[in-house]
Coordinates of C-alpha atoms and ligand atoms in Angstrom, one line a residue:
X1 CA 156.2 103.0 39.6
X2 CA 152.4 102.7 39.8
X3 CA 150.8 105.1 42.3
X4 CA 147.3 105.5 43.7
X5 CA 146.3 108.9 44.4
X6 CA 142.8 110.4 44.3
X7 CA 143.2 113.3 41.8
X8 CA 144.2 115.1 39.7
X9 CA 145.9 111.8 38.3
X10 CA 143.5 109.3 36.4
X11 CA 144.7 106.0 37.7
X12 CA 141.5 104.1 37.1
X13 CA 140.7 105.4 33.5
X14 CA 137.4 103.7 32.9
X15 CA 135.5 104.9 36.0
X16 CA 137.4 108.4 35.8
X17 CA 136.2 109.0 32.1
X18 CA 132.6 108.6 33.5
X19 CA 132.9 109.9 37.0
X20 CA 136.2 112.2 36.9
X21 CA 137.4 112.6 40.4
X22 CA 137.1 116.0 42.0
X23 CA 140.4 118.0 42.0
X24 CA 142.0 118.0 45.3
X25 CA 143.1 121.6 46.1
X26 CA 143.9 121.5 49.8
X27 CA 146.9 120.3 51.6
X28 CA 144.7 118.9 54.4
X29 CA 143.4 116.3 51.8
X30 CA 146.5 115.6 50.0
X31 CA 148.4 114.7 53.3
X32 CA 145.6 112.1 54.2
X33 CA 145.8 110.6 50.6
X34 CA 149.3 109.9 50.6
X35 CA 150.0 107.9 47.3
X36 CA 150.3 104.2 47.8
X37 CA 153.4 102.6 45.9
X38 CA 152.8 99.3 44.0
X39 CA 156.1 98.2 42.8
X40 CA 156.0 97.8 38.9
X41 CA 159.1 96.2 36.9
X42 CA 160.5 94.5 40.1
X43 CA 159.0 92.8 43.0
X44 CA 160.0 92.6 46.8
X45 CA 162.4 89.6 47.4
X46 CA 160.9 89.2 51.1
X47 CA 157.0 89.3 52.0
X48 CA 156.3 92.9 52.9
X49 CA 154.4 93.6 56.1
X50 CA 151.0 94.9 55.3
X51 CA 150.5 96.9 58.4
X52 CA 147.4 98.8 57.2
X53 CA 144.4 96.6 57.8
X54 CA 142.0 97.9 55.2
X55 CA 141.9 97.1 51.5
X56 CA 139.8 99.2 49.2
X57 CA 137.6 98.0 46.1
X58 CA 136.7 99.7 42.9
X59 CA 133.4 97.9 42.7
X60 CA 130.7 96.6 45.2
X61 CA 130.5 93.3 43.7
X62 CA 134.4 92.8 44.3
X63 CA 133.7 93.8 47.9
X64 CA 130.9 91.6 48.2
X65 CA 132.8 88.7 47.0
X66 CA 135.7 89.3 49.5
X67 CA 133.3 88.3 52.3
X68 CA 133.2 84.7 51.1
X69 CA 135.9 82.8 53.0
X70 CA 139.4 82.5 53.9
X71 CA 140.7 82.6 50.2
X72 CA 138.6 85.6 49.1
X73 CA 140.2 89.3 48.6
X74 CA 141.4 91.0 51.5
X75 CA 139.3 93.6 53.0
X76 CA 139.7 93.8 56.9
X77 CA 142.8 92.2 58.5
X78 CA 140.7 90.2 61.3
X79 CA 139.5 88.3 58.4
X80 CA 142.6 88.0 56.2
X81 CA 146.0 89.9 55.6
X82 CA 148.5 89.4 52.7
X83 CA 151.3 89.1 55.3
X84 CA 149.5 86.6 57.6
X85 CA 148.2 84.6 54.5
X86 CA 151.9 84.3 53.2
X87 CA 152.6 82.6 56.4
X88 CA 149.4 80.5 56.5
X89 CA 150.2 79.3 52.9
X90 CA 153.8 78.4 53.7
X91 CA 152.9 76.2 56.8
X92 CA 150.0 74.7 54.7
X93 CA 152.6 73.6 52.0
X94 CA 155.0 72.4 54.7
X95 CA 152.2 70.2 56.4
X96 CA 150.7 69.1 53.1
X97 CA 147.2 70.6 54.0
X98 CA 144.7 72.5 51.8
X99 CA 144.9 75.6 53.6
X100 CA 145.8 77.2 57.1
X101 CA 144.6 79.7 59.5
X102 CA 147.2 81.6 61.6
X103 CA 146.3 82.9 65.3
X104 CA 147.6 85.2 67.7
X105 CA 148.9 82.2 69.7
X106 CA 149.1 78.4 69.7
X107 CA 146.1 78.4 72.1
X108 CA 144.3 80.8 69.9
X109 CA 144.5 78.4 66.9
X110 CA 143.5 75.4 69.4
X111 CA 140.6 77.4 70.7
X112 CA 139.5 78.3 67.1
X113 CA 139.5 74.7 66.4
X114 CA 137.7 73.1 69.2
X115 CA 135.0 75.7 69.6
X116 CA 134.3 75.7 65.9
X117 CA 133.9 71.7 65.5
X118 CA 132.5 70.8 68.9
X119 CA 129.2 71.5 70.5
X120 CA 127.3 70.4 73.5
X121 CA 126.9 66.8 74.0
X122 CA 129.9 66.0 71.9
X123 CA 132.5 63.5 73.1
X124 CA 136.1 64.0 72.6
X125 CA 139.0 61.5 73.0
X126 CA 142.4 63.3 74.1
X127 CA 145.7 62.1 75.3
X128 CA 146.2 62.7 79.0
X129 CA 149.7 64.2 78.0
X130 CA 148.2 67.1 76.3
X131 CA 149.5 70.7 76.7
X132 CA 148.6 72.4 79.9
X133 CA 146.5 75.2 78.1
X134 CA 144.9 72.6 76.0
X135 CA 143.9 70.6 79.1
X136 CA 142.5 73.6 80.7
X137 CA 140.3 74.3 77.7
X138 CA 139.1 70.9 77.4
X139 CA 138.2 71.2 81.1
X140 CA 136.5 74.3 80.5
X141 CA 134.6 72.8 77.7
X142 CA 133.4 70.0 79.8
X143 CA 132.2 72.2 83.0
X144 CA 130.5 74.8 80.8
X145 CA 129.5 73.4 77.5
X146 CA 128.9 69.9 78.4
X147 CA 131.2 68.3 76.0
X148 CA 132.7 65.1 77.4
X149 CA 136.3 64.1 77.4
X150 CA 137.8 60.7 77.7
X151 CA 141.5 60.7 78.3
X152 CA 143.9 58.0 77.1
X153 CA 147.6 57.4 77.3
X154 CA 148.3 57.3 73.5
X155 CA 150.3 54.5 74.0
X156 CA 148.0 51.6 72.9
X157 CA 145.3 52.2 70.0
X158 CA 142.9 49.5 71.8
X159 CA 142.4 52.3 74.4
X160 CA 140.8 54.7 71.6
X161 CA 138.7 51.7 70.3
X162 CA 137.4 51.2 73.8
X163 CA 136.7 55.1 74.3
X164 CA 134.9 55.6 70.9
X165 CA 131.2 56.4 71.4
X166 CA 128.4 57.4 68.9
X167 CA 128.8 60.8 70.1
X168 CA 132.7 60.9 69.6
X169 CA 133.5 63.9 67.4
X170 CA 137.3 64.4 67.9
X171 CA 140.6 62.5 68.7
X172 CA 143.0 65.0 69.8
X173 CA 146.8 64.0 69.8
X174 CA 150.2 65.2 70.3
X175 CA 152.9 63.9 67.9
X176 CA 155.7 64.2 70.8
X177 CA 154.4 64.9 74.5
X178 CA 155.9 67.1 77.0
X179 CA 158.0 66.5 79.1
X180 CA 157.9 62.7 78.8
X181 CA 158.8 63.1 74.9
X182 CA 156.4 60.1 74.4
X183 CA 155.7 59.7 70.8
X184 CA 152.2 59.1 69.5
X185 CA 152.0 56.3 66.8
X186 CA 149.7 58.5 64.6
X187 CA 148.9 56.0 61.9
X188 CA 148.0 53.2 64.3
X189 CA 145.8 55.7 66.8
X190 CA 144.1 57.3 63.9
X191 CA 143.1 54.1 62.2
X192 CA 141.0 53.4 65.1
X193 CA 138.5 56.4 64.2
X194 CA 138.9 56.0 60.4
X195 CA 135.5 54.4 60.1
X196 CA 133.7 56.3 62.5
X197 CA 131.4 58.8 61.1
X198 CA 132.1 62.5 61.9
X199 CA 135.2 62.0 63.9
X200 CA 138.1 64.3 63.1
X201 CA 141.4 63.8 64.3
X202 CA 143.6 67.1 65.6
X203 CA 147.1 66.5 66.1
X204 CA 149.5 69.2 68.0
X205 CA 152.4 68.9 65.9
X206 CA 154.5 71.8 67.8
X207 CA 157.5 69.4 69.2
X208 CA 157.8 67.4 66.1
X209 CA 157.5 70.3 63.4
X210 CA 156.7 69.4 59.8
X211 CA 160.4 68.8 59.5
X212 CA 160.0 65.4 61.5
X213 CA 156.4 64.5 60.8
X214 CA 153.4 65.6 58.6
X215 CA 150.4 64.4 60.5
X216 CA 147.9 64.8 57.5
X217 CA 150.0 62.2 55.7
X218 CA 149.1 59.9 58.5
X219 CA 145.3 60.6 58.2
X220 CA 144.9 63.7 60.5
X221 CA 142.2 66.2 59.5
X222 CA 143.9 69.1 61.3
X223 CA 147.3 69.9 62.4
X224 CA 148.0 72.8 65.3
X225 CA 151.1 74.5 66.2
X226 CA 152.4 76.9 68.5
X227 CA 154.4 79.1 66.4
X228 CA 155.9 80.6 69.3
X229 CA 158.2 77.3 69.6
X230 CA 160.1 76.1 66.6
X231 CA 158.5 77.7 63.7
X232 CA 159.1 81.4 65.2
X233 CA 162.2 80.0 66.7
X234 CA 163.5 82.9 68.2
X235 CA 161.6 83.7 71.4
X236 CA 160.2 87.0 69.8
X237 CA 156.7 86.3 68.8
X238 CA 153.5 84.6 70.2
X239 CA 151.7 82.8 67.4
X240 CA 149.7 79.9 66.2
X241 CA 148.4 78.1 63.1
X242 CA 146.2 75.4 62.4
X243 CA 146.3 73.6 58.9
X244 CA 143.3 71.8 57.3
X245 CA 143.5 68.6 55.1
X246 CA 140.0 69.8 54.0
X247 CA 139.1 73.1 52.7
X248 CA 135.4 72.9 53.9
X249 CA 136.7 72.3 57.6
X250 CA 139.2 75.4 57.1
X251 CA 136.1 77.6 56.1
X252 CA 134.2 76.4 59.1
X253 CA 137.1 77.0 61.5
X254 CA 137.8 80.3 59.6
X255 CA 134.1 81.4 60.4
X256 CA 134.5 80.9 64.1
X257 CA 138.1 82.3 64.1
X258 CA 136.9 85.6 62.7
X259 CA 134.2 85.8 65.5
X260 CA 136.7 85.0 68.2
X261 CA 139.1 87.6 67.0
X262 CA 142.3 85.8 67.9
X263 CA 143.9 86.8 64.7
X264 CA 147.6 86.8 64.0
X265 CA 149.2 90.2 63.9
X266 CA 151.0 91.0 60.7
X267 CA 154.3 91.9 62.3
X268 CA 154.5 88.5 64.0
X269 CA 153.4 86.8 61.0
X270 CA 156.4 88.3 59.3
X271 CA 158.7 87.3 62.0
X272 CA 157.2 83.6 61.8
X273 CA 158.0 83.8 58.0
X274 CA 161.6 84.9 58.7
X275 CA 161.7 82.0 61.2
X276 CA 160.7 79.5 58.8
X277 CA 163.6 80.3 56.4
X278 CA 165.8 78.6 59.1
X279 CA 163.6 76.2 60.6
X280 CA 165.0 73.1 58.6
X281 CA 168.6 74.1 59.7
X282 CA 167.5 74.8 63.3
X283 CA 165.7 71.6 63.8
X284 CA 168.5 69.5 62.2
X285 CA 171.0 70.8 64.5
X286 CA 168.8 70.8 67.6
X287 CA 167.9 67.2 66.8
X288 CA 171.7 66.4 66.4
X289 CA 172.7 68.1 69.7
X290 CA 169.7 66.5 71.5
X291 CA 170.7 63.1 70.6
X292 CA 174.3 63.9 71.6
X293 CA 173.5 65.2 75.0
X294 CA 170.8 62.5 75.8
X295 CA 173.9 59.9 75.1
X296 CA 176.3 61.7 77.3
X297 CA 173.5 62.4 80.1
X298 CA 172.7 58.6 79.9
X299 CA 176.3 57.8 81.0
X300 CA 176.4 60.3 84.1
X301 CA 176.0 58.8 87.4
X302 CA 173.8 61.8 88.8
X303 CA 171.1 60.9 86.1
X304 CA 168.9 57.9 86.5
X305 CA 166.9 58.1 83.3
X306 CA 166.9 60.0 80.1
X307 CA 163.9 60.4 78.0
X308 CA 164.7 61.1 74.1
X309 CA 163.0 59.2 71.3
X310 CA 166.4 59.0 69.6
X311 CA 167.7 56.7 72.4
X312 CA 167.1 52.9 71.6
X313 CA 165.9 52.4 75.2
X314 CA 163.0 54.9 74.6
X315 CA 159.5 53.2 74.9
X316 CA 158.7 54.4 71.5
X317 CA 162.1 54.4 69.8
X318 CA 160.6 52.3 67.1
X319 CA 157.7 54.6 66.6
X320 CA 159.9 57.3 66.2
X321 CA 162.2 55.6 63.7
X322 CA 159.2 55.0 61.4
X323 CA 157.1 58.3 62.2
X324 CA 160.1 60.8 62.6
X325 CA 162.2 59.7 59.9
X326 CA 164.7 58.3 62.8
X327 CA 164.8 61.7 64.5
X328 CA 163.9 62.5 68.1
X329 CA 163.2 66.2 68.3
X330 CA 164.8 69.2 70.0
X331 CA 163.5 68.3 73.5
X332 CA 164.7 66.0 76.0
X333 CA 164.1 65.3 79.8
X334 CA 166.0 63.4 82.5
X335 CA 165.5 62.2 85.8
X336 CA 168.1 63.4 88.5
X337 CA 169.0 60.8 91.2
X338 CA 168.8 63.5 93.9
X339 CA 165.1 64.3 93.3
X340 CA 163.4 67.5 93.9
X341 CA 166.3 69.3 95.6
X342 CA 168.7 68.3 92.9
X343 CA 166.4 69.4 90.2
X344 CA 166.1 73.0 91.6
X345 CA 170.0 73.1 92.2
X346 CA 170.6 72.1 88.7
X347 CA 168.4 74.5 87.2
X348 CA 169.9 77.4 89.1
X349 CA 173.2 76.1 88.4
X350 CA 173.2 76.3 84.7
X351 CA 174.9 79.3 83.1
X352 CA 174.5 78.9 79.2
X353 CA 171.0 77.3 79.4
X354 CA 168.3 79.7 80.7
X355 CA 165.8 78.7 83.3
X356 CA 162.6 79.6 81.6
X357 CA 159.5 77.9 80.0
X358 CA 159.1 77.3 76.3
X359 CA 161.2 75.4 73.7
X360 CA 162.3 75.6 70.1
X361 CA 164.5 78.6 70.7
X362 CA 167.9 79.3 69.1
X363 CA 169.0 79.2 73.0
X364 CA 168.8 76.3 75.2
X365 CA 166.2 76.4 77.9
X366 CA 165.6 74.5 81.1
X367 CA 162.8 73.7 83.3
X368 CA 162.2 71.8 86.4
X369 CA 158.6 71.1 86.7
X370 CA 158.6 70.0 90.3
X371 CA 159.9 73.4 91.6
X372 CA 158.3 75.6 89.2
X373 CA 155.2 75.0 87.1
X374 CA 154.0 71.8 89.0
X375 CA 155.3 72.8 92.5
X376 CA 152.0 72.2 94.0
X377 CA 151.9 68.6 93.0
X378 CA 153.2 65.8 95.3
X379 CA 155.1 63.0 94.1
X380 CA 152.1 60.9 93.4
X381 CA 150.3 63.7 91.6
X382 CA 153.5 64.5 89.7
X383 CA 154.0 60.9 88.5
X384 CA 150.3 60.9 87.3
X385 CA 151.4 63.4 84.9
X386 CA 154.4 61.7 83.8
X387 CA 156.8 63.9 85.6
X388 CA 159.3 62.8 88.5
X389 CA 160.5 64.7 91.2
X390 CA 163.8 65.3 89.8
X391 CA 162.7 65.4 85.8
X392 CA 164.4 68.4 84.1
X393 CA 163.3 69.4 80.8
X394 CA 165.9 70.6 78.3
X395 CA 164.8 72.4 75.1
X396 CA 168.0 72.4 73.1
X397 CA 169.0 75.4 71.0
X398 CA 171.5 75.6 68.3
X399 CA 174.7 76.2 70.5
X400 CA 177.7 74.1 69.9
X401 CA 177.0 70.8 71.8
X402 CA 180.4 70.6 73.6
X403 CA 179.7 74.1 75.3
X404 CA 176.3 73.0 76.3
X405 CA 177.6 69.8 77.7
X406 CA 180.2 71.7 79.6
X407 CA 177.6 73.8 81.0
X408 CA 175.5 70.7 82.1
X409 CA 178.6 68.8 83.4
X410 CA 179.3 71.8 85.9
X411 CA 175.8 72.0 86.9
X412 CA 175.6 68.3 87.7
X413 CA 178.9 68.6 89.6
X414 CA 177.1 70.9 92.0
X415 CA 174.6 68.3 93.0
X416 CA 177.4 66.6 95.2
Ligands
PLP1 C1 153.2 76.2 73.8 C2 152.3 75.2 73.3 C3 151.0 75.5 73.0 C4 150.5 76.9 73.2 O1 151.0 77.7 72.3 P1 150.9 79.2 72.6 O2 151.7 79.9 71.5 O3 151.8 79.5 74.1 O4 149.6 79.6 72.8 C5 150.1 74.4 72.5 N1 150.6 73.3 72.5 C6 152.0 72.9 72.7 C7 152.5 71.6 72.4 C8 152.9 74.0 73.2 O5 154.3 73.5 73.6

């Protein structure tokens, strides 16, 4: 066992020989300088939680070097922490990136990326189906920072070509959109900006996870995730991460992120690492169950339409076959014949599934946007957002498919 203690032990032989540490004689000092144990002869099997946020140096040069970017030595946890780094490195490896930056939330990661790479006068092309928080941020950037945004459906690469301007600096896409489950044809869309100078593509890969799709392999420059969802997987953390194909871009976003301060907490990072250990098992199970439930829902008389990329009738089924390795994700949505009233009755009638937002949990979660998150919108405004009055979103958990189906059937039976 290796211990660090100021005195009388000589843990640092060289400096100590020249500058012997003064003897510590008082309990008041000893209790402050509790020895720090560095295991020697064995190593921890799981990543330790480095809750302490300061790291000390033996030389001024070593400390000065630590200020030099996201891969430098640790010194203050807003700028880097070993537990957080372990999570970043794990996600960077999963996504095939050069490096990653963890954040306090998915929005923290998205904000750090947008605010560090865009300036007034820049133009962004974004999918109209982007996550609500991202949409609000883009609106803010337009109104207060003079960044212009052109929205495209993302269904046709020609829209991106038509929207491209000399000032375009970013193409912002989501692999699988909410709640429509629209799948973006990433290679085709990204190809439209490949020859344009200085246009970076950002892909929100939260719904797909790197198990289904690795956007960097399809030309994306940056991948963002809400780790709150599938990566964490247990609805016990809020977290985010951005992965970079290029380390210079990583550095630029890190510079801003350390100013923004939406830093990941070591304990949240530790829970996210624990979540990662089972993400492949969870995602496989969720995908299988979501496909099975989609098939059963398609045959139910109370349901007029099921949106799930794994179904042959899904508009981007072919894209999903190619891009998502034939899988469809853990989220499906369906339209109830009874409209708004039926949607509300259904979400209040389920017993196993929980009425709550979010997705990617081990438990199955349901939402009816028209009576909850989007209740202010009339049918027309809902349709513009790709949502029907009777649209129910289901984020499938890892329960047994038959138990979930029993719950869905009894809730559908209440619709009359
Ligand atoms: C939840 C979510 C976000 C935001 O993540 P937070 O962790 O809640 O900040 C971003 N994008 C998508 C697709 C999401 O589902």
